[in-house]
Amino acid sequence: ALEAPRHDEPHEEMATFISDFSQDKKLCLVPRGTWKTSMLSTGFPLWMAMRAYFLEDNPSFRCLIDSETTRNSKLILDAIAAYTKNGINFRAIFGSHYKSELHKADSFEFAFNENRSGGIKEPNFLASGLKSAKTGLHFDLINLDDLVSKDNYHSLAMREKVWEHYRMMYSIKVADAGASQTKNEGSPVM
């Protein structure tokens, strides 16, 4: 009989790596099928938002989910929303944070709460891609997932476009960290 492969160790290593705040930038290169997107691009931003909400009394934690395409980022955003809406264990631990009026099916953002004026000024999570970078929203976390793909590594021009996008995301985060140093202290930059 074949035994199912054990995945405990790589997941434990990834969880330890990502929860170590002694480094402000992180890069995790692991093979396909090791749950990298599930753990690091879906679970980690949601954990950081809940950490900010409960430990720092910050319900306005903002995270940019950025991938090669906005469509890929939206899939991650929708998974985060689904955990808050349908996750039995999540809801048992953290309570209800999903409001359907704050997450529309065709929207590229998701928020836990409305601001006092009844609208969403800055969502908790926002989806973006190489062609639709968001600026000016002062993100607490910028999570980059699979910027490089089989479609954009073939030519020097395509690779330079990805590199420039990365540099722009990094410069946005550095500027935001400088503007509110104490708020971002101890949190991962990207």
Short mmCIF file of C-alpha atoms in Angstrom, two decimals, residues 5-186:
data_model
loop_
_atom_site.label_atom_id
_atom_site.label_comp_id
_atom_site.label_asym_id
_atom_site.label_seq_id
_atom_site.Cartn_x
_atom_site.Cartn_y
_atom_site.Cartn_z
CA PRO A 5 3.57 11.87 1.59
CA ARG A 6 4.30 13.72 4.82
CA HIS A 7 4.03 17.46 4.50
CA ASP A 8 4.48 18.41 8.15
CA GLU A 9 8.12 19.42 7.94
CA PRO A 10 8.05 21.80 4.94
CA HIS A 11 4.94 23.50 6.31
CA GLU A 12 6.50 23.86 9.73
CA GLU A 13 9.64 25.32 8.16
CA MET A 14 7.58 27.80 6.10
CA ALA A 15 5.50 28.81 9.13
CA THR A 16 8.63 29.34 11.24
CA PHE A 17 10.31 31.29 8.44
CA ILE A 18 7.39 33.62 7.78
CA SER A 19 6.61 34.28 11.45
CA ASP A 20 10.20 35.33 12.22
CA PHE A 21 10.04 39.12 12.28
CA SER A 22 13.79 39.65 12.61
CA GLN A 23 13.96 40.14 8.82
CA ASP A 24 11.91 42.81 7.11
CA LYS A 25 11.95 41.20 3.63
CA LYS A 26 11.43 37.56 2.85
CA LEU A 27 11.77 35.35 -0.20
CA CYS A 28 10.50 31.80 -0.15
CA LEU A 29 11.42 29.57 -3.08
CA VAL A 30 9.80 26.16 -2.85
CA PRO A 31 8.62 23.70 -5.50
CA ARG A 32 5.08 23.58 -6.84
CA GLY A 33 2.68 21.54 -4.75
CA THR A 34 4.08 22.54 -1.35
CA TRP A 35 1.16 24.86 -0.49
CA LYS A 36 3.23 28.02 -0.83
CA THR A 37 0.33 30.15 -2.09
CA SER A 38 -2.08 28.67 0.47
CA MET A 39 0.26 29.28 3.39
CA LEU A 40 2.23 32.36 2.42
CA SER A 41 -0.11 34.34 0.19
CA THR A 42 -3.47 33.38 1.68
CA GLY A 43 -2.91 32.27 5.28
CA PHE A 44 -0.08 34.64 6.19
CA PRO A 45 -1.81 37.92 5.20
CA LEU A 46 -4.99 36.81 6.97
CA TRP A 47 -2.96 35.87 10.07
CA MET A 48 -1.22 39.27 9.97
CA ALA A 49 -4.58 41.05 9.69
CA MET A 50 -5.98 39.11 12.67
CA ARG A 51 -2.75 39.70 14.60
CA ALA A 52 -3.07 43.45 13.97
CA TYR A 53 -6.78 43.39 14.82
CA PHE A 54 -6.47 41.58 18.16
CA LEU A 55 -2.93 42.31 19.37
CA GLU A 56 -2.46 45.84 18.08
CA ASP A 57 -6.10 47.01 18.09
CA ASN A 58 -5.71 47.87 14.40
CA PRO A 59 -8.83 46.91 12.39
CA SER A 60 -7.47 48.96 9.47
CA PHE A 61 -4.51 46.67 8.62
CA ARG A 62 -3.99 46.85 4.85
CA CYS A 63 -2.44 44.20 2.62
CA LEU A 64 -1.73 44.32 -1.09
CA ILE A 65 -1.89 40.91 -2.77
CA ASP A 66 0.24 41.29 -5.90
CA SER A 67 0.82 38.65 -8.59
CA GLU A 68 1.72 38.49 -12.25
CA THR A 69 -1.94 39.15 -13.10
CA THR A 70 -4.70 40.83 -11.14
CA ARG A 71 -6.81 37.73 -11.83
CA ASN A 72 -4.33 35.55 -9.90
CA SER A 73 -4.31 38.05 -7.04
CA LYS A 74 -8.10 38.09 -7.01
CA LEU A 75 -8.15 34.30 -6.60
CA ILE A 76 -6.03 34.73 -3.47
CA LEU A 77 -8.22 37.59 -2.25
CA ASP A 78 -11.34 35.44 -2.76
CA ALA A 79 -9.71 32.59 -0.81
CA ILE A 80 -9.03 34.98 2.10
CA ALA A 81 -12.66 36.15 1.99
CA ALA A 82 -13.86 32.53 1.86
CA TYR A 83 -11.84 31.65 5.00
CA THR A 84 -13.42 34.55 6.88
CA LYS A 85 -16.90 33.67 5.60
CA ASN A 86 -16.92 29.85 5.70
CA GLY A 87 -13.95 28.74 7.78
CA ILE A 88 -15.45 26.97 10.80
CA ASN A 89 -12.20 26.99 12.76
CA PHE A 90 -11.42 30.56 11.74
CA ARG A 91 -14.84 31.78 12.88
CA ALA A 92 -14.61 29.79 16.13
CA ILE A 93 -11.28 31.43 16.99
CA PHE A 94 -11.64 34.95 15.56
CA GLY A 95 -15.39 35.48 15.26
CA SER A 96 -17.27 36.76 12.25
CA HIS A 97 -15.34 39.26 10.14
CA TYR A 98 -17.06 38.67 6.80
CA LYS A 99 -19.69 41.11 5.57
CA SER A 100 -21.08 40.31 2.14
CA GLU A 101 -21.73 43.99 1.41
CA LEU A 102 -17.98 44.63 1.78
CA HIS A 103 -16.93 41.88 -0.66
CA LYS A 104 -18.58 41.90 -4.06
CA ALA A 105 -17.92 39.04 -6.48
CA ASP A 106 -16.52 41.37 -9.15
CA SER A 107 -14.50 43.51 -6.73
CA PHE A 108 -10.74 43.52 -6.32
CA GLU A 109 -10.89 44.46 -2.65
CA PHE A 110 -12.15 43.04 0.62
CA ALA A 111 -12.74 44.86 3.90
CA PHE A 112 -13.76 43.74 7.38
CA ASN A 113 -15.50 46.96 8.37
CA GLU A 114 -16.85 50.15 6.88
CA ASN A 115 -15.42 53.44 8.05
CA ARG A 116 -17.55 55.83 10.08
CA SER A 117 -18.98 57.54 6.99
CA GLY A 118 -20.38 54.23 5.76
CA GLY A 119 -17.95 53.50 2.95
CA ILE A 120 -14.67 51.73 2.46
CA LYS A 121 -11.85 54.27 2.35
CA GLU A 122 -9.07 51.71 2.29
CA PRO A 123 -9.84 47.98 2.15
CA ASN A 124 -8.03 45.45 4.33
CA PHE A 125 -7.04 43.44 1.24
CA LEU A 126 -6.55 44.62 -2.32
CA ALA A 127 -5.69 42.56 -5.43
CA SER A 128 -3.17 43.88 -7.95
CA GLY A 129 -0.97 42.70 -10.79
CA LEU A 130 1.95 43.76 -12.96
CA LYS A 131 -0.31 45.94 -15.12
CA SER A 132 -2.40 47.41 -12.31
CA ALA A 133 -0.17 48.37 -9.41
CA LYS A 134 -1.87 50.30 -6.63
CA THR A 135 -0.18 53.26 -5.03
CA GLY A 136 -1.06 55.76 -2.33
CA LEU A 137 -2.93 53.36 -0.04
CA HIS A 138 -0.19 52.91 2.59
CA PHE A 139 -0.05 49.14 2.90
CA ASP A 140 1.08 47.43 6.10
CA LEU A 141 2.02 44.33 4.10
CA ILE A 142 2.78 43.84 0.43
CA ASN A 143 2.61 40.17 -0.47
CA LEU A 144 4.11 39.26 -3.86
CA ASP A 145 3.13 35.87 -5.26
CA ASP A 146 4.56 34.47 -8.50
CA LEU A 147 5.44 37.71 -10.28
CA VAL A 148 7.65 35.73 -12.66
CA SER A 149 5.89 33.15 -14.83
CA LYS A 150 6.38 31.13 -17.98
CA ASP A 151 4.75 34.01 -19.85
CA ASN A 152 7.08 36.82 -18.76
CA TYR A 153 10.60 35.46 -18.38
CA HIS A 154 11.46 34.87 -22.06
CA SER A 155 12.73 38.29 -23.05
CA LEU A 156 14.92 40.87 -21.39
CA ALA A 157 12.16 43.48 -21.77
CA MET A 158 9.65 41.27 -19.94
CA ARG A 159 12.10 40.48 -17.13
CA GLU A 160 12.91 44.19 -16.78
CA LYS A 161 9.21 44.98 -16.50
CA VAL A 162 8.86 42.49 -13.62
CA TRP A 163 11.99 43.90 -11.96
CA GLU A 164 10.70 47.49 -12.25
CA HIS A 165 7.36 46.40 -10.78
CA TYR A 166 9.15 44.77 -7.84
CA ARG A 167 11.26 47.90 -7.30
CA MET A 168 8.15 50.08 -7.37
CA MET A 169 6.40 47.86 -4.79
CA TYR A 170 9.50 47.95 -2.60
CA SER A 171 9.82 51.73 -2.85
CA ILE A 172 6.14 52.13 -1.90
CA LYS A 173 6.64 49.97 1.19
CA VAL A 174 9.85 51.75 2.21
CA ALA A 175 8.13 55.13 1.86
CA ASP A 176 5.15 53.91 3.90
CA ALA A 177 7.43 52.48 6.60
CA GLY A 178 9.27 55.80 6.87
CA ALA A 179 6.00 57.69 7.19
CA SER A 180 4.73 55.53 10.03
CA GLN A 181 7.78 53.84 11.50
CA THR A 182 6.23 52.76 14.78
CA LYS A 183 3.19 51.19 13.16
CA ASN A 184 5.30 49.01 10.87
CA GLU A 185 8.03 48.22 13.36
CA GLY A 186 8.51 44.49 13.63
#
